Coordinates of C-alpha atoms in Angstrom, one line a residue:
M1 CA 136.8 41.8 140.0
D2 CA 136.7 43.3 136.2
K3 CA 132.7 43.6 136.0
D4 CA 133.1 42.4 132.4
D5 CA 134.7 38.5 133.7
K6 CA 133.1 35.5 133.1
S7 CA 132.6 34.7 136.4
T8 CA 131.5 38.5 137.9
G9 CA 128.4 35.9 139.2
G10 CA 128.6 33.4 141.9
L11 CA 126.7 31.4 144.8
P12 CA 126.3 34.1 147.8
G13 CA 127.6 30.8 150.1
G14 CA 130.6 31.2 148.5
G15 CA 131.5 34.7 150.2
L16 CA 132.1 35.9 146.1
I17 CA 131.0 39.6 146.2
V18 CA 131.5 42.2 143.3
I19 CA 133.3 45.4 142.8
V20 CA 133.1 47.0 140.1
L21 CA 134.8 50.7 139.0
M22 CA 132.6 51.8 136.2
A23 CA 136.0 53.4 134.3
A24 CA 135.5 51.9 131.3
G25 CA 133.4 54.6 129.3
A26 CA 132.4 52.3 126.4
L27 CA 131.0 49.1 128.2
F28 CA 128.4 46.9 126.6
V29 CA 127.8 50.2 124.7
S30 CA 127.5 50.5 120.5
R31 CA 128.2 52.8 118.4
T32 CA 125.0 53.2 116.9
S33 CA 121.3 52.0 118.4
L34 CA 119.7 49.8 117.6
E35 CA 115.9 49.9 115.3
S36 CA 113.0 47.5 115.0
S37 CA 112.0 47.6 111.7
R38 CA 108.8 46.3 112.9
P39 CA 105.5 48.1 112.2
G40 CA 103.3 49.5 114.8
L41 CA 99.7 48.3 114.7
N42 CA 96.6 49.5 116.3
E43 CA 93.7 47.3 114.5
P44 CA 91.1 46.7 116.4
Q45 CA 90.6 42.9 118.0
I46 CA 87.8 40.6 118.0
E47 CA 89.5 37.8 119.8
T48 CA 87.3 36.1 122.3
R49 CA 88.7 33.5 124.7
A50 CA 86.9 31.2 127.2
A51 CA 90.8 30.1 128.2
T52 CA 92.0 30.2 131.6
Q53 CA 94.7 32.5 130.6
D54 CA 92.9 35.1 128.7
V55 CA 94.6 38.2 129.2
E56 CA 97.2 38.5 126.3
A57 CA 100.8 39.5 127.6
R58 CA 104.1 38.6 126.3
L59 CA 106.5 37.1 127.6
W60 CA 108.5 39.9 128.7
Q61 CA 105.6 42.1 129.7
D62 CA 105.0 42.9 133.6
P63 CA 102.0 41.2 134.2
F64 CA 100.1 43.3 136.5
G65 CA 100.1 45.8 134.1
A66 CA 99.0 43.2 131.0
V67 CA 96.1 42.7 133.5
A68 CA 95.2 46.0 134.6
K69 CA 95.0 46.9 131.1
A70 CA 92.6 43.5 129.5
R71 CA 90.3 44.5 132.6
E72 CA 89.9 47.9 131.5
Q73 CA 88.6 46.9 128.3
E74 CA 86.7 44.8 129.4
P75 CA 83.4 45.5 128.2
K76 CA 80.8 47.7 129.7
Q77 CA 78.1 45.6 130.1
H78 CA 80.7 42.6 132.6
T79 CA 80.0 43.5 136.0
L80 CA 82.4 43.0 138.6
K81 CA 80.4 40.3 140.1
D82 CA 80.6 38.8 135.9
D83 CA 84.7 39.3 136.3
H84 CA 85.0 37.5 139.7
N85 CA 82.8 34.6 138.6
A86 CA 84.9 34.3 135.6
H87 CA 88.3 34.2 137.0
S88 CA 87.5 32.6 140.4
A89 CA 89.9 31.0 143.2
A90 CA 87.2 28.0 143.1
R91 CA 88.0 28.3 138.8
F92 CA 91.8 28.5 139.3
A93 CA 91.4 25.7 141.8
E94 CA 90.5 23.1 138.9
L95 CA 93.5 24.3 137.0
L96 CA 95.2 23.1 139.7
R97 CA 93.5 19.3 140.2
P98 CA 96.3 16.7 139.3
P99 CA 95.3 14.5 135.9
Q100 CA 93.8 10.7 136.9
F101 CA 96.4 9.2 134.8
G102 CA 99.9 9.4 133.5
P103 CA 103.2 10.0 135.3
A104 CA 101.9 13.7 136.3
A105 CA 98.7 11.9 138.5
E106 CA 101.8 11.1 141.3
K107 CA 100.4 13.4 144.7
G108 CA 102.6 17.2 144.7
A109 CA 103.7 16.7 141.1
V110 CA 101.8 19.9 141.2
I111 CA 104.5 22.6 141.3
V112 CA 102.9 26.7 142.6
L113 CA 105.6 29.1 142.0
A114 CA 104.6 32.2 143.7
V115 CA 107.1 34.8 142.6
M116 CA 106.9 38.2 145.2
V117 CA 107.1 41.6 143.7
P118 CA 106.7 45.2 144.3
G119 CA 103.1 46.0 143.2
G120 CA 102.2 49.7 142.4
P121 CA 102.6 52.1 139.4
Y122 CA 106.2 53.8 139.8
A123 CA 108.2 53.4 136.9
E124 CA 110.9 51.9 138.9
R125 CA 108.6 49.1 140.2
V126 CA 107.5 47.9 136.8
E127 CA 110.6 48.0 135.1
S128 CA 111.4 45.5 138.3
R129 CA 108.6 43.3 137.4
R130 CA 109.3 43.3 133.9
R131 CA 113.1 42.4 134.9
T132 CA 112.0 39.6 137.7
R133 CA 109.5 37.8 135.0
Y134 CA 112.2 37.8 132.6
A135 CA 114.7 36.5 134.8
V136 CA 112.3 33.7 136.5
L137 CA 111.3 32.7 132.8
A138 CA 114.1 31.9 131.9
G139 CA 115.3 30.1 135.1
L140 CA 112.4 28.5 134.0
N141 CA 113.3 28.0 130.4
A142 CA 116.7 26.6 132.4
R143 CA 115.3 23.7 134.4
G144 CA 113.6 22.3 131.8
F145 CA 110.1 24.0 131.6
A146 CA 107.8 26.2 128.4
P147 CA 105.0 27.8 128.8
M148 CA 101.4 26.1 127.7
D149 CA 100.3 29.0 126.3
S150 CA 103.4 32.4 125.6
E151 CA 100.9 34.9 124.6
H152 CA 98.5 35.0 127.3
L153 CA 97.9 35.4 130.9
G154 CA 95.3 34.3 133.4
Y155 CA 94.4 35.9 136.4
F156 CA 92.3 35.0 139.6
Y157 CA 90.4 36.7 142.8
F158 CA 91.9 35.9 145.6
S159 CA 90.7 37.3 149.4
E160 CA 90.3 36.2 152.9
P161 CA 86.3 34.5 153.4
K162 CA 84.3 37.6 154.8
G163 CA 81.1 35.6 154.8
A164 CA 79.3 38.3 152.3
S165 CA 78.1 37.4 149.1
E166 CA 78.7 39.7 146.8
P167 CA 82.5 40.1 145.2
D168 CA 85.1 41.9 147.4
P169 CA 86.0 45.3 145.3
Q170 CA 89.4 45.1 147.3
A171 CA 90.7 41.4 146.5
A172 CA 93.9 41.0 145.1
V173 CA 94.4 40.2 141.6
I174 CA 96.4 37.9 141.3
P175 CA 98.3 37.3 137.7
F176 CA 99.4 33.1 137.2
E177 CA 100.9 31.4 134.3
S178 CA 101.6 27.8 133.2
F179 CA 104.2 25.9 132.4
E180 CA 104.3 22.3 131.5
S181 CA 107.9 20.0 131.6
N182 CA 110.2 19.7 128.8
I183 CA 112.1 16.3 129.2
D184 CA 114.4 16.7 125.7
S185 CA 115.1 20.1 126.5
N186 CA 116.2 19.2 130.8
R187 CA 119.6 18.5 131.2
W188 CA 119.5 19.3 135.5
P189 CA 119.1 15.1 137.0
D190 CA 116.6 17.3 139.8
S191 CA 114.3 18.1 137.7
C192 CA 110.3 17.6 138.1
R193 CA 110.3 15.9 134.5
N194 CA 106.0 15.5 135.2
C195 CA 105.6 17.7 137.1
R196 CA 103.0 20.8 135.9
L197 CA 104.7 23.8 137.0
V198 CA 101.7 26.9 137.4
V199 CA 103.7 30.5 138.1
L200 CA 101.9 33.2 140.5
W201 CA 102.3 36.8 140.2
L202 CA 102.2 38.3 143.9
D203 CA 101.7 41.6 144.9
S204 CA 104.0 42.2 147.9
S205 CA 102.2 44.5 149.7
Q206 CA 99.0 42.6 149.9
F207 CA 101.5 40.6 152.0
D208 CA 102.3 42.8 154.5
D209 CA 100.0 42.2 157.3
R210 CA 100.4 38.4 158.4
P211 CA 102.3 37.9 155.9
L212 CA 102.6 33.6 156.6
A213 CA 98.6 33.3 157.1
R214 CA 97.4 35.2 153.6
F215 CA 99.6 32.7 152.1
A216 CA 97.9 29.7 154.0
A217 CA 94.7 31.3 152.9
L218 CA 95.7 31.4 149.8
A219 CA 97.1 27.7 149.9
R220 CA 93.5 26.7 151.2
Q221 CA 91.3 28.5 148.5
V222 CA 93.2 27.5 145.3
E223 CA 94.2 24.1 146.9
P224 CA 92.4 21.6 144.4
P225 CA 89.5 18.2 145.7
S226 CA 91.8 16.3 146.8
A227 CA 91.2 12.4 145.5
D228 CA 92.4 11.3 148.9
A229 CA 90.7 10.6 151.4
G230 CA 91.9 11.7 153.8
G231 CA 91.8 14.8 152.0
K232 CA 95.5 16.3 152.2
P233 CA 97.1 19.1 149.9
V234 CA 98.2 17.8 146.5
V235 CA 99.8 20.8 145.6
R236 CA 103.5 21.9 146.6
W237 CA 104.5 25.7 147.1
R238 CA 107.6 27.4 146.3
V239 CA 107.7 31.3 146.9
L240 CA 110.1 33.7 145.7
G241 CA 110.4 36.1 148.5
P242 CA 109.8 38.6 150.8
S243 CA 111.1 40.7 148.2
S244 CA 112.6 43.4 150.1
S245 CA 113.8 43.7 153.7
D246 CA 110.9 44.8 155.1
G247 CA 108.7 42.1 154.1
L248 CA 111.0 40.2 155.3
R249 CA 111.2 41.7 159.1
E250 CA 107.0 41.3 159.3
V251 CA 107.6 37.8 158.4
V252 CA 110.5 37.0 160.9
H253 CA 107.9 39.0 163.5
E254 CA 105.1 36.9 162.7
A255 CA 106.7 34.2 163.4
N256 CA 107.2 35.1 166.3
G257 CA 104.3 36.4 167.4
P258 CA 104.0 33.0 168.1
L259 CA 102.8 31.8 164.7
D260 CA 98.7 30.4 164.8
P261 CA 98.4 27.1 164.9
A262 CA 96.6 26.6 161.8
V263 CA 99.1 28.8 159.5
K264 CA 101.3 26.7 160.5
Q265 CA 99.9 23.3 159.9
T266 CA 98.9 25.0 156.2
L267 CA 102.6 25.9 156.0
K268 CA 103.5 22.6 157.0
E269 CA 101.1 20.3 154.7
S270 CA 101.8 22.6 151.7
D271 CA 105.3 22.2 151.5
F272 CA 105.7 25.8 151.7
R273 CA 109.8 26.8 151.5
F274 CA 110.3 30.1 150.9
F275 CA 113.4 31.8 148.9
S276 CA 114.5 35.4 149.9
G277 CA 116.6 36.4 146.6
A278 CA 116.3 40.2 147.2
A279 CA 116.9 41.0 150.4
T280 CA 119.6 42.5 152.1
V281 CA 119.0 43.3 155.1
P282 CA 121.8 41.9 157.6
D283 CA 120.4 39.4 160.0
A284 CA 121.4 41.1 163.3
V285 CA 119.4 43.6 162.3
L286 CA 116.0 41.5 161.5
M287 CA 117.6 39.0 165.3
R288 CA 117.4 42.1 167.5
S289 CA 114.3 42.9 168.4
M290 CA 114.2 38.5 168.4
K291 CA 114.6 37.9 172.6
G292 CA 116.6 34.8 173.5
A293 CA 117.2 34.3 169.5
S294 CA 120.1 36.9 168.9
D295 CA 122.7 34.5 167.6
D296 CA 120.9 32.7 165.1
T297 CA 120.3 33.2 161.8
V298 CA 116.9 34.3 160.1
S299 CA 116.7 31.2 158.4
E300 CA 118.2 29.6 162.0
F301 CA 114.9 31.1 163.8
L302 CA 112.5 30.8 161.0
R303 CA 112.7 27.0 160.9
G304 CA 112.5 26.9 164.5
H305 CA 109.1 28.3 163.7
G306 CA 108.0 26.1 161.4
V307 CA 108.7 28.2 159.0
K308 CA 111.5 27.0 155.8
L309 CA 113.2 29.8 154.2
L310 CA 116.4 30.4 152.5
R311 CA 118.3 33.1 151.7
T312 CA 120.6 33.6 148.0
I313 CA 121.3 36.8 148.0
G314 CA 124.2 38.5 150.6
T315 CA 123.7 41.0 153.2
D316 CA 124.0 44.2 153.2
D317 CA 126.9 44.3 156.2
R318 CA 128.9 41.9 154.0
L319 CA 128.9 44.4 151.4
A320 CA 130.2 47.3 153.9
S321 CA 132.8 45.9 154.5
S322 CA 134.0 45.1 151.4
L323 CA 133.2 48.4 150.1
I324 CA 135.4 49.8 153.4
N325 CA 138.2 47.2 152.3
E326 CA 138.2 49.2 149.2
L327 CA 138.2 52.7 150.7
E328 CA 141.1 51.7 153.3
L329 CA 143.4 50.4 149.9
R330 CA 142.3 53.6 148.5
G331 CA 144.3 55.6 151.5
L332 CA 141.2 56.0 154.0
R333 CA 141.9 55.0 157.7
A334 CA 138.8 52.6 159.0
R335 CA 141.2 52.8 162.0
P336 CA 142.2 55.3 164.7
P337 CA 146.0 55.7 164.3
H338 CA 148.3 53.9 166.8
G339 CA 145.3 51.9 168.3
R340 CA 143.5 54.4 169.9
K341 CA 139.8 54.4 170.0
L342 CA 138.7 57.3 170.3
K343 CA 134.9 58.2 169.6
C344 CA 134.2 60.1 165.8
P345 CA 132.0 63.3 167.0
D346 CA 129.0 61.6 165.9
Q347 CA 129.6 59.0 168.5
T348 CA 129.2 61.9 171.6
A349 CA 126.7 62.7 173.0
E350 CA 128.2 66.1 172.2
G351 CA 128.9 66.4 168.8
E352 CA 132.6 67.4 169.4
L353 CA 135.4 65.8 168.2
A354 CA 137.6 63.5 170.8
G355 CA 140.4 64.8 169.5
S356 CA 141.7 65.7 166.0
P357 CA 140.7 64.6 163.1
R358 CA 144.4 63.2 162.5
D359 CA 143.4 60.9 165.7
L360 CA 140.3 59.8 164.9
P361 CA 139.5 57.6 161.2
S362 CA 138.9 59.5 157.9
S363 CA 135.1 61.2 157.0
I364 CA 133.1 59.9 154.8
A365 CA 129.2 61.0 153.7
I366 CA 126.1 58.6 153.6
V367 CA 123.4 59.7 151.4
S368 CA 120.7 57.3 152.1
E369 CA 116.9 57.2 151.5
W370 CA 114.9 57.5 154.8
D371 CA 112.2 55.7 153.8
T372 CA 112.8 52.0 153.7
L373 CA 114.3 49.7 156.5
Y374 CA 116.9 49.2 153.7
G375 CA 118.5 52.9 153.9
R376 CA 118.2 53.3 157.7
E377 CA 120.1 50.7 158.5
Q378 CA 122.5 51.9 155.4
R379 CA 123.6 54.9 158.2
R380 CA 125.3 52.3 160.6
L381 CA 126.8 49.4 158.3
Y382 CA 130.2 52.6 157.6
R383 CA 131.0 53.8 161.2
Y384 CA 133.7 52.8 163.3
D385 CA 133.1 51.4 166.5
A386 CA 135.1 52.5 169.2
K387 CA 133.9 49.7 171.8
T388 CA 134.9 46.7 169.2
D389 CA 137.4 48.1 167.0
K390 CA 135.3 47.5 164.3
P391 CA 137.1 49.0 161.3
G392 CA 134.6 52.0 159.9
F393 CA 135.1 55.4 159.7
C394 CA 133.7 58.9 161.1
V395 CA 130.0 59.0 158.7
T396 CA 127.3 62.2 158.3
N397 CA 124.3 60.7 157.7
W398 CA 122.6 62.4 154.9
N399 CA 119.0 61.6 154.3
Y400 CA 116.0 62.1 151.1
V401 CA 112.2 60.4 151.0
R402 CA 112.3 57.8 147.3
G403 CA 111.3 59.8 144.0
I404 CA 113.5 62.8 143.7
D405 CA 112.5 63.8 140.9
G406 CA 108.5 64.0 141.7
R407 CA 107.7 62.4 138.9
L408 CA 104.4 60.3 138.7
P409 CA 102.0 57.4 136.9
G410 CA 100.5 59.3 133.8
D411 CA 103.1 62.6 134.1
A412 CA 105.4 63.0 130.6
T413 CA 108.3 61.6 130.2
T414 CA 109.8 65.5 130.1
A415 CA 110.0 68.2 132.4
S416 CA 110.2 71.9 131.9
S417 CA 113.7 73.3 132.8
S418 CA 111.6 74.8 136.0
S419 CA 111.7 72.0 137.8
D420 CA 114.0 69.2 135.9
G421 CA 118.0 69.6 137.0
R422 CA 119.3 68.2 134.4
T423 CA 118.1 71.4 132.6
R424 CA 120.0 74.5 132.0
K425 CA 118.2 77.7 131.3
N426 CA 119.1 77.6 128.0
G427 CA 117.8 73.9 127.5
N428 CA 120.5 71.9 127.0
K429 CA 121.0 68.5 129.5
S430 CA 124.0 69.1 132.0
D431 CA 126.7 67.7 131.7
G432 CA 127.8 67.8 135.2
S433 CA 130.5 70.2 134.9
D434 CA 128.4 72.8 136.8
T435 CA 129.1 73.5 140.5
A436 CA 127.2 73.8 143.0
G437 CA 124.6 76.7 143.3
S438 CA 125.9 78.2 140.3
D439 CA 123.3 79.9 138.6
A440 CA 122.9 77.3 135.4
Y441 CA 120.7 75.6 137.6
F442 CA 117.6 77.2 138.9
E443 CA 115.3 74.2 140.5
R444 CA 111.8 76.2 141.1
P445 CA 111.7 75.2 145.4
E446 CA 107.9 73.9 144.7
G447 CA 105.9 71.0 144.0
Q448 CA 106.3 67.5 143.9
S449 CA 109.9 67.4 142.8
Q450 CA 112.8 67.6 145.3
F451 CA 115.5 68.9 143.4
D452 CA 116.0 72.6 144.8
Y453 CA 116.0 70.3 148.5
L454 CA 119.0 67.6 146.7
R455 CA 121.4 70.8 144.9
R456 CA 121.1 71.9 148.7
L457 CA 121.6 69.4 150.8
A458 CA 124.7 69.2 147.9
W459 CA 125.7 72.3 148.9
S460 CA 125.6 71.6 152.5
I461 CA 128.2 68.4 152.5
R462 CA 130.5 70.4 149.9
E463 CA 129.9 73.5 153.4
E464 CA 130.8 71.0 155.5
D465 CA 133.8 69.6 153.7
A466 CA 135.4 72.8 153.0
D467 CA 134.9 73.8 156.4
L468 CA 136.5 70.8 157.9
R469 CA 139.6 71.4 155.2
H470 CA 139.5 75.1 155.8
R471 CA 140.4 73.5 159.8
Y472 CA 142.3 70.4 160.0
G473 CA 144.7 70.5 156.5
R474 CA 142.9 68.8 153.2
Q475 CA 143.5 65.8 154.0
Y476 CA 141.0 65.7 156.5
G477 CA 137.4 66.6 154.7
I478 CA 134.9 64.4 153.4
R479 CA 137.2 62.1 151.8
A480 CA 134.5 59.7 150.3
V481 CA 130.6 59.8 149.7
G482 CA 128.0 57.1 149.7
V483 CA 124.8 56.7 147.8
L484 CA 123.0 53.9 149.2
G485 CA 119.4 53.7 147.8
S486 CA 116.8 51.1 146.6
D487 CA 116.2 53.1 143.5
V488 CA 118.6 53.7 140.9
Y489 CA 116.9 56.6 139.1
D490 CA 117.2 58.6 142.5
K491 CA 121.2 57.0 143.3
L492 CA 122.0 58.5 139.5
L493 CA 120.1 62.5 140.2
V494 CA 122.3 62.2 143.9
L495 CA 126.1 61.7 142.3
Q496 CA 124.0 64.2 139.1
A497 CA 124.4 66.2 142.2
L498 CA 126.9 65.6 144.2
Q499 CA 129.9 64.8 141.7
A500 CA 129.4 68.7 140.6
A501 CA 129.7 70.2 144.4
M502 CA 132.5 67.5 145.5
P503 CA 134.5 66.6 142.4
H504 CA 138.1 65.1 144.8
A505 CA 135.5 62.8 146.3
I506 CA 135.7 59.3 145.9
F507 CA 132.0 57.8 145.3
F508 CA 130.6 54.7 146.4
T509 CA 127.3 52.4 146.4
T510 CA 125.5 48.5 145.9
D511 CA 123.9 47.0 143.5
L512 CA 125.4 46.8 139.5
D513 CA 122.8 48.0 137.3
A514 CA 123.5 48.7 133.6
R515 CA 121.8 51.4 133.9
L516 CA 125.1 53.1 136.1
F517 CA 126.9 52.8 132.5
H518 CA 124.1 53.9 130.1
P519 CA 126.3 56.6 128.2
S520 CA 123.8 59.4 129.3
E521 CA 125.2 59.2 132.6
L522 CA 128.6 58.5 132.5
A523 CA 129.8 62.1 133.6
W524 CA 128.3 61.3 137.1
S525 CA 128.3 57.1 136.7
R526 CA 132.0 57.0 135.8
N527 CA 134.6 56.1 138.4
L528 CA 131.9 55.1 140.6
I529 CA 133.1 52.0 142.2
V530 CA 130.5 49.8 143.2
A531 CA 129.7 46.5 145.8
S532 CA 127.2 43.9 144.9
N533 CA 126.5 40.4 146.0
F534 CA 126.1 39.0 142.2
G535 CA 126.8 41.0 138.5
L536 CA 124.9 41.1 135.2
R537 CA 125.1 37.4 135.1
L538 CA 126.3 34.0 137.1
D539 CA 129.2 31.3 136.1
D540 CA 128.9 28.8 133.2
P541 CA 126.7 26.6 133.3
I542 CA 124.3 28.0 135.3
Q543 CA 123.5 30.9 133.3
R544 CA 124.8 29.0 130.0
G545 CA 122.9 30.8 126.6
V546 CA 120.9 33.1 128.8
P547 CA 122.3 37.0 127.8
P548 CA 124.0 39.1 131.1
F549 CA 121.2 40.9 132.7
R550 CA 119.7 44.1 132.9
D551 CA 121.0 44.3 137.3
S552 CA 122.0 42.1 139.7
Y553 CA 119.0 41.1 141.7
Q554 CA 118.2 39.7 138.6
P555 CA 121.1 36.7 138.9
S556 CA 120.0 36.2 142.5
A557 CA 116.1 35.7 141.1
Y558 CA 117.1 33.5 138.1
L559 CA 119.2 31.4 140.7
S560 CA 116.6 31.5 143.3
T561 CA 114.1 29.7 140.9
M562 CA 116.0 27.6 140.0
L563 CA 116.9 26.6 143.5
A564 CA 113.2 26.4 144.0
L565 CA 112.4 24.0 141.0
A566 CA 115.5 22.0 142.2
D567 CA 113.9 21.9 145.6
A568 CA 110.8 20.7 144.3
G569 CA 111.2 18.1 141.6
R570 CA 113.5 16.0 145.1
A571 CA 110.7 16.2 146.8
V572 CA 108.4 14.9 144.7
E573 CA 110.9 12.2 143.6
D574 CA 111.2 11.0 147.6
G575 CA 107.9 12.0 148.5
G576 CA 108.9 15.0 150.9
K577 CA 110.8 13.0 152.8

């Protein structure tokens, strides 16, 4: 499907997968860069706010960065205890108290939308949080919700009770912002027109261990006092998450624990429902350690354990199947010819050829990160399975660790020629035309960056390809290279190193990102095949009026937001039936 077609998005349930060929060199690229005439200001601030949202932040900022900066600027005479008292969970709970009069006084008309995002100060995670917030807030606007304060965030401290009287220095800091229903702009019949909405921004690393129990504890701690005799919760919870495959795996394992009855009761009473729009690991991978449930989907398994979760994005096995079909169309063999079922060298105990390469599927290389579940599982999805005759290839696996450039928060934005693989000895930026191993590049084998490892990895793949071609003919070398990882900066570096080493190979990856076709990257991303569950925008009228996003996970977050709000609106209208 063409990447600038209006229908490059859609619902994952419809089985739509985007295949993009990065052939155009000028997509979304203007001849001149946009420049702002807004003057820079560095005037001292005297504003003091008593409101619960007391942190200056525009709607496009990273919520964690904005709150961290505000906490650093707190007057020195303010102690940790002062800050905890001013931003306590109890004070936040008062914000969730439903009004006593009017339509919003109806029980359940207060909704918490908890958005799980990656924590940490690394550049890719900061950008991920910016993108997620932009997409979620765009979804809220489309559903008729407007910010009650568009220039400030609030935050509160959360920690599970430990019986101590002093503040917990390890307490989680949770940014939040309030929204109100804007009836005039509401065009969706299932919207909650009288609802109050509070969005929480949750660091997913704070929920790595016992995520369901942590959510239950959070809900109990911020639940406002109820006017009902029964004291039942008055807030409905919708969660956009887990935000990673590792996080979803932890939810499955905890639910299979078995789940604590008190946790299960809280999840039920607070009407918790999860919408997972970023975890793409296949159901079969998550369920293979669950006895007696191997045929269930993750959603079915969790529903049986009292957890309601909807996956709003396709899985990696579907993307792999699409890429295998695409590579077949480009001349690669995804099965042995003549109906034979021979094992590839990597599938035999000795690692030897079970026959001539002429009798085997084509050879490809998979280069992926090994420090995430997502990256580790990628290796298996493209292999030919001789037992089931599932299409695939003879795969050689090559690995790296995330953060290839070695840059840490606070580092300078540029690096010296001794450590930056993009810089020539003469100081000019590489165009990717040099061959691997050329002494025009010289990455020192020391320090934080992995550039020297990456260069040797490219050289090793090239040597293996040359050996296969020499022994069996040029058509039996490594025909394609898959660059599969969760960090687009890493993927661009791998492409930069490998395109020069393997100029004849077909390159492919997953997850569309606008950075792939930035002019500075086109030397190594041109003709790249990208399989993605979403394009950069959804069909009209779902995304009408919203510009195309920066990556394919933003439409998923946007869609998840709209589904969560529609679900909450229906629950309020029918009393949760």
